[in-house]
PDB file of C-alpha atoms in Angstrom:
ATOM      1  CA  MET A   1     220.205 121.572  14.335  1.00  0.00           C
ATOM      2  CA  ARG A   2     218.081 119.126  16.285  1.00  0.00           C
ATOM      3  CA  ASN A   3     218.701 118.663  19.976  1.00  0.00           C
ATOM      4  CA  GLY A   4     217.592 115.248  21.553  1.00  0.00           C
ATOM      5  CA  LEU A   5     214.005 116.148  22.250  1.00  0.00           C
ATOM      6  CA  GLY A   6     213.243 116.518  18.857  1.00  0.00           C
ATOM      7  CA  ARG A   7     212.781 120.271  18.578  1.00  0.00           C
ATOM      8  CA  VAL A   8     214.700 122.479  16.123  1.00  0.00           C
ATOM      9  CA  VAL A   9     217.246 125.051  17.597  1.00  0.00           C
ATOM     10  CA  LEU A  10     218.107 127.827  15.029  1.00  0.00           C
ATOM     11  CA  ARG A  11     220.833 130.310  15.911  1.00  0.00           C
ATOM     12  CA  THR A  12     220.141 133.772  14.385  1.00  0.00           C
ATOM     13  CA  SER A  13     222.190 137.138  14.679  1.00  0.00           C
ATOM     14  CA  GLY A  14     220.986 140.534  13.878  1.00  0.00           C
ATOM     15  CA  GLN A  15     219.144 143.435  15.636  1.00  0.00           C
ATOM     16  CA  SER A  16     215.618 143.723  16.867  1.00  0.00           C
ATOM     17  CA  SER A  17     213.666 146.444  18.168  1.00  0.00           C
ATOM     18  CA  THR A  18     210.229 147.385  19.045  1.00  0.00           C
ATOM     19  CA  ARG A  19     207.820 149.585  17.158  1.00  0.00           C
ATOM     20  CA  LEU A  20     207.870 152.192  19.909  1.00  0.00           C
ATOM     21  CA  ALA A  21     211.531 152.279  19.559  1.00  0.00           C
ATOM     22  CA  ASP A  22     211.501 152.442  15.642  1.00  0.00           C
ATOM     23  CA  THR A  23     209.055 155.295  15.726  1.00  0.00           C
ATOM     24  CA  LEU A  24     211.272 157.204  18.451  1.00  0.00           C
ATOM     25  CA  ALA A  25     214.443 156.702  16.588  1.00  0.00           C
ATOM     26  CA  PRO A  26     216.969 159.412  15.926  1.00  0.00           C
ATOM     27  CA  PRO A  27     216.938 160.832  12.192  1.00  0.00           C
ATOM     28  CA  PRO A  28     218.944 158.558  10.164  1.00  0.00           C
ATOM     29  CA  VAL A  29     222.621 159.770   9.238  1.00  0.00           C
ATOM     30  CA  PRO A  30     223.062 161.097   5.648  1.00  0.00           C
ATOM     31  CA  GLY A  31     224.788 158.870   3.349  1.00  0.00           C
ATOM     32  CA  MET A  32     224.760 158.171  -0.223  1.00  0.00           C
ATOM     33  CA  PRO A  33     223.003 154.823  -1.672  1.00  0.00           C
ATOM     34  CA  VAL A  34     225.071 152.359  -3.559  1.00  0.00           C
ATOM     35  CA  ARG A  35     224.375 151.675  -6.823  1.00  0.00           C
ATOM     36  CA  ARG A  36     225.625 148.100  -8.108  1.00  0.00           C
ATOM     37  CA  THR A  37     225.159 148.382 -11.837  1.00  0.00           C
ATOM     38  CA  GLY A  38     228.774 148.472 -12.702  1.00  0.00           C
ATOM     39  CA  VAL A  39     229.055 144.634 -13.422  1.00  0.00           C
ATOM     40  CA  LEU A  40     226.214 144.806 -15.736  1.00  0.00           C
ATOM     41  CA  ILE A  41     227.499 147.540 -17.703  1.00  0.00           C
ATOM     42  CA  ALA A  42     230.780 145.917 -18.090  1.00  0.00           C
ATOM     43  CA  LEU A  43     228.959 142.285 -19.057  1.00  0.00           C
ATOM     44  CA  ALA A  44     226.922 144.117 -21.657  1.00  0.00           C
ATOM     45  CA  ALA A  45     229.783 146.020 -22.951  1.00  0.00           C
ATOM     46  CA  GLY A  46     231.941 142.832 -23.062  1.00  0.00           C
ATOM     47  CA  ALA A  47     229.026 140.827 -24.722  1.00  0.00           C
ATOM     48  CA  SER A  48     229.070 143.288 -27.532  1.00  0.00           C
ATOM     49  CA  LEU A  49     232.684 143.358 -27.663  1.00  0.00           C
ATOM     50  CA  LEU A  50     232.696 139.773 -28.050  1.00  0.00           C
ATOM     51  CA  ALA A  51     230.038 139.671 -30.828  1.00  0.00           C
ATOM     52  CA  GLY A  52     232.373 141.932 -32.475  1.00  0.00           C
ATOM     53  CA  CYS A  53     235.296 139.801 -32.261  1.00  0.00           C
ATOM     54  CA  LEU A  54     233.016 136.859 -33.555  1.00  0.00           C
ATOM     55  CA  THR A  55     232.565 138.846 -36.973  1.00  0.00           C
ATOM     56  CA  VAL A  56     236.465 138.774 -37.558  1.00  0.00           C
ATOM     57  CA  PRO A  57     235.998 134.692 -39.055  1.00  0.00           C
ATOM     58  CA  LEU A  58     232.900 136.171 -41.159  1.00  0.00           C
ATOM     59  CA  LEU A  59     235.146 138.779 -42.603  1.00  0.00           C
ATOM     60  CA  ALA A  60     238.424 136.442 -42.899  1.00  0.00           C
ATOM     61  CA  GLY A  61     236.013 133.917 -45.108  1.00  0.00           C
ATOM     62  CA  GLY A  62     236.136 136.767 -47.682  1.00  0.00           C
ATOM     63  CA  GLY A  63     233.573 136.501 -50.538  1.00  0.00           C
ATOM     64  CA  GLY A  64     231.077 139.278 -51.876  1.00  0.00           C
ATOM     65  CA  HIS A  65     228.779 139.054 -48.844  1.00  0.00           C
ATOM     66  CA  ALA A  66     231.454 138.636 -46.042  1.00  0.00           C
ATOM     67  CA  LEU A  67     231.160 142.500 -45.047  1.00  0.00           C
ATOM     68  CA  ARG A  68     227.326 142.481 -45.029  1.00  0.00           C
ATOM     69  CA  SER A  69     227.189 139.239 -43.136  1.00  0.00           C
ATOM     70  CA  ALA A  70     229.421 140.472 -40.330  1.00  0.00           C
ATOM     71  CA  ILE A  71     227.255 143.838 -39.995  1.00  0.00           C
ATOM     72  CA  VAL A  72     223.843 141.655 -39.657  1.00  0.00           C
ATOM     73  CA  PHE A  73     225.562 139.480 -37.304  1.00  0.00           C
ATOM     74  CA  TRP A  74     226.811 142.208 -35.028  1.00  0.00           C
ATOM     75  CA  ALA A  75     223.601 143.970 -35.475  1.00  0.00           C
ATOM     76  CA  ALA A  76     221.570 141.429 -34.520  1.00  0.00           C
ATOM     77  CA  ILE A  77     223.760 140.166 -31.650  1.00  0.00           C
ATOM     78  CA  GLY A  78     226.488 142.918 -30.340  1.00  0.00           C
ATOM     79  CA  CYS A  79     224.017 146.143 -30.968  1.00  0.00           C
ATOM     80  CA  PRO A  80     221.449 145.038 -28.569  1.00  0.00           C
ATOM     81  CA  PHE A  81     224.255 144.350 -25.932  1.00  0.00           C
ATOM     82  CA  LEU A  82     225.630 147.905 -26.713  1.00  0.00           C
ATOM     83  CA  ILE A  83     222.327 149.521 -26.510  1.00  0.00           C
ATOM     84  CA  VAL A  84     221.992 148.052 -22.986  1.00  0.00           C
ATOM     85  CA  ALA A  85     225.534 149.265 -21.930  1.00  0.00           C
ATOM     86  CA  VAL A  86     224.584 152.660 -22.846  1.00  0.00           C
ATOM     87  CA  ALA A  87     221.229 152.875 -21.279  1.00  0.00           C
ATOM     88  CA  LEU A  88     222.389 151.619 -18.011  1.00  0.00           C
ATOM     89  CA  THR A  89     225.369 154.183 -18.293  1.00  0.00           C
ATOM     90  CA  VAL A  90     223.063 157.011 -18.537  1.00  0.00           C
ATOM     91  CA  HIS A  91     220.659 155.427 -15.994  1.00  0.00           C
ATOM     92  CA  ARG A  92     223.448 155.377 -13.751  1.00  0.00           C
ATOM     93  CA  ILE A  93     224.661 159.112 -14.080  1.00  0.00           C
ATOM     94  CA  VAL A  94     221.089 160.203 -13.807  1.00  0.00           C
ATOM     95  CA  ALA A  95     220.358 158.284 -10.574  1.00  0.00           C
ATOM     96  CA  ARG A  96     223.780 159.397  -9.109  1.00  0.00           C
ATOM     97  CA  GLN A  97     222.704 163.045  -9.815  1.00  0.00           C
ATOM     98  CA  ARG A  98     219.254 162.552  -8.103  1.00  0.00           C
ATOM     99  CA  ASP A  99     221.048 161.007  -5.106  1.00  0.00           C
ATOM    100  CA  GLU A 100     223.436 163.548  -4.953  1.00  0.00           C
ATOM    101  CA  GLN A 101     220.684 166.309  -4.739  1.00  0.00           C
ATOM    102  CA  ALA A 102     218.569 164.227  -2.328  1.00  0.00           C
ATOM    103  CA  PHE A 103     221.889 163.947  -0.155  1.00  0.00           C
ATOM    104  CA  ARG A 104     222.792 167.419  -0.393  1.00  0.00           C
ATOM    105  CA  ALA A 105     219.177 168.680   0.691  1.00  0.00           C
ATOM    106  CA  TYR A 106     218.782 166.078   3.569  1.00  0.00           C
ATOM    107  CA  SER A 107     222.349 167.136   4.704  1.00  0.00           C
ATOM    108  CA  ALA A 108     221.199 170.482   4.955  1.00  0.00           C
ATOM    109  CA  VAL A 109     218.266 169.573   7.292  1.00  0.00           C
ATOM    110  CA  TYR A 110     219.756 166.814   9.367  1.00  0.00           C
ATOM    111  CA  PRO A 111     221.646 168.976  11.832  1.00  0.00           C
ATOM    112  CA  ALA A 112     218.319 170.919  12.932  1.00  0.00           C
ATOM    113  CA  GLN A 113     216.514 167.293  13.116  1.00  0.00           C
ATOM    114  CA  SER A 114     218.931 166.090  15.156  1.00  0.00           C
ATOM    115  CA  THR A 115     218.842 168.936  17.491  1.00  0.00           C
ATOM    116  CA  VAL A 116     214.844 168.660  17.901  1.00  0.00           C
ATOM    117  CA  TRP A 117     215.468 164.912  18.443  1.00  0.00           C
ATOM    118  CA  ASN A 118     217.845 165.382  21.440  1.00  0.00           C
ATOM    119  CA  ALA A 119     215.611 168.107  22.836  1.00  0.00           C
ATOM    120  CA  ALA A 120     212.969 165.968  23.004  1.00  0.00           C
ATOM    121  CA  PHE A 121     211.530 163.625  25.780  1.00  0.00           C
ATOM    122  CA  TYR A 122     209.160 160.743  25.672  1.00  0.00           C
ATOM    123  CA  CYS A 123     206.625 159.877  28.850  1.00  0.00           C
ATOM    124  CA  GLY A 124     205.879 156.274  28.981  1.00  0.00           C
ATOM    125  CA  ARG A 125     202.904 157.046  31.336  1.00  0.00           C
ATOM    126  CA  CYS A 126     200.904 159.195  29.162  1.00  0.00           C
ATOM    127  CA  ASN A 127     202.615 157.815  25.700  1.00  0.00           C
ATOM    128  CA  LEU A 128     203.464 161.214  24.303  1.00  0.00           C
ATOM    129  CA  ALA A 129     206.783 162.653  22.977  1.00  0.00           C
ATOM    130  CA  PHE A 130     207.089 166.194  23.512  1.00  0.00           C
ATOM    131  CA  VAL A 131     209.827 169.292  23.589  1.00  0.00           C
ATOM    132  CA  PRO A 132     209.691 171.544  26.558  1.00  0.00           C
ATOM    133  CA  ASP A 133     208.494 175.041  26.315  1.00  0.00           C
ATOM    134  CA  GLY A 134     211.581 177.217  25.306  1.00  0.00           C
ATOM    135  CA  ALA A 135     213.865 174.186  24.757  1.00  0.00           C
ATOM    136  CA  LEU A 136     214.984 175.150  21.071  1.00  0.00           C
ATOM    137  CA  GLY A 137     214.002 178.843  21.034  1.00  0.00           C
ATOM    138  CA  VAL A 138     210.681 178.216  19.685  1.00  0.00           C
ATOM    139  CA  PRO A 139     207.787 179.300  21.702  1.00  0.00           C
ATOM    140  CA  GLY A 140     205.240 176.807  23.098  1.00  0.00           C
ATOM    141  CA  SER A 141     205.474 173.214  24.396  1.00  0.00           C
ATOM    142  CA  HIS A 142     204.898 170.563  21.414  1.00  0.00           C
ATOM    143  CA  GLN A 143     203.224 167.222  22.366  1.00  0.00           C
ATOM    144  CA  VAL A 144     202.603 164.554  19.960  1.00  0.00           C
ATOM    145  CA  THR A 145     201.693 160.796  20.296  1.00  0.00           C
ATOM    146  CA  ALA A 146     204.660 158.544  19.651  1.00  0.00           C
ATOM    147  CA  PRO A 147     203.495 157.729  16.014  1.00  0.00           C
ATOM    148  CA  GLN A 148     203.660 161.534  15.244  1.00  0.00           C
ATOM    149  CA  PHE A 149     206.887 161.841  16.507  1.00  0.00           C
ATOM    150  CA  GLN A 150     208.912 161.714  13.399  1.00  0.00           C
ATOM    151  CA  HIS A 151     206.722 164.545  11.606  1.00  0.00           C
ATOM    152  CA  MET A 152     207.040 166.456  14.796  1.00  0.00           C
ATOM    153  CA  VAL A 153     210.943 166.357  14.599  1.00  0.00           C
ATOM    154  CA  ILE A 154     210.817 167.408  10.843  1.00  0.00           C
ATOM    155  CA  ALA A 155     208.309 170.160  11.394  1.00  0.00           C
ATOM    156  CA  LEU A 156     210.329 171.760  14.290  1.00  0.00           C
ATOM    157  CA  GLY A 157     213.714 171.292  12.457  1.00  0.00           C
ATOM    158  CA  ALA A 158     212.202 173.111   9.656  1.00  0.00           C
ATOM    159  CA  GLN A 159     211.363 176.328  12.351  1.00  0.00           C
ATOM    160  CA  LEU A 160     214.945 176.221  13.700  1.00  0.00           C
ATOM    161  CA  PRO A 161     217.229 178.843  12.650  1.00  0.00           C
ATOM    162  CA  GLY A 162     220.147 178.311  10.214  1.00  0.00           C
TER     163      GLY A 162
END
């Protein structure tokens, strides 16, 4: 959109944050990723089925070579789509199992990491993030720079009981 002074004014929406806010952010909430391969599977299976339907006129034509022509036509056109549909289905099943394993593993450690994050403090003067001595029942005060904060949360979360 142009205003009267020749400048372009753009409107945007969304969220912005500083690098410091990103490094000190809480651990992400566990969630399953969304896979969007269902449409591709349906299209490949549909194309294979369509190629199978197109063989009907070849078979209806009769003749000695009608069956052979129909099989060759479907093998050339429909079979690759069927192979793609099966491969995508197998890939989706394997990816789903891998995602479920990762989700269960992260869901097990998330409460401990969240507890560490809630107990931590950040000092803007010295640019250190720390967990006060004895705040988590883990001995010693743990101090790290802001870029190392996420590693500290993971390491202390692994030390917490339960």
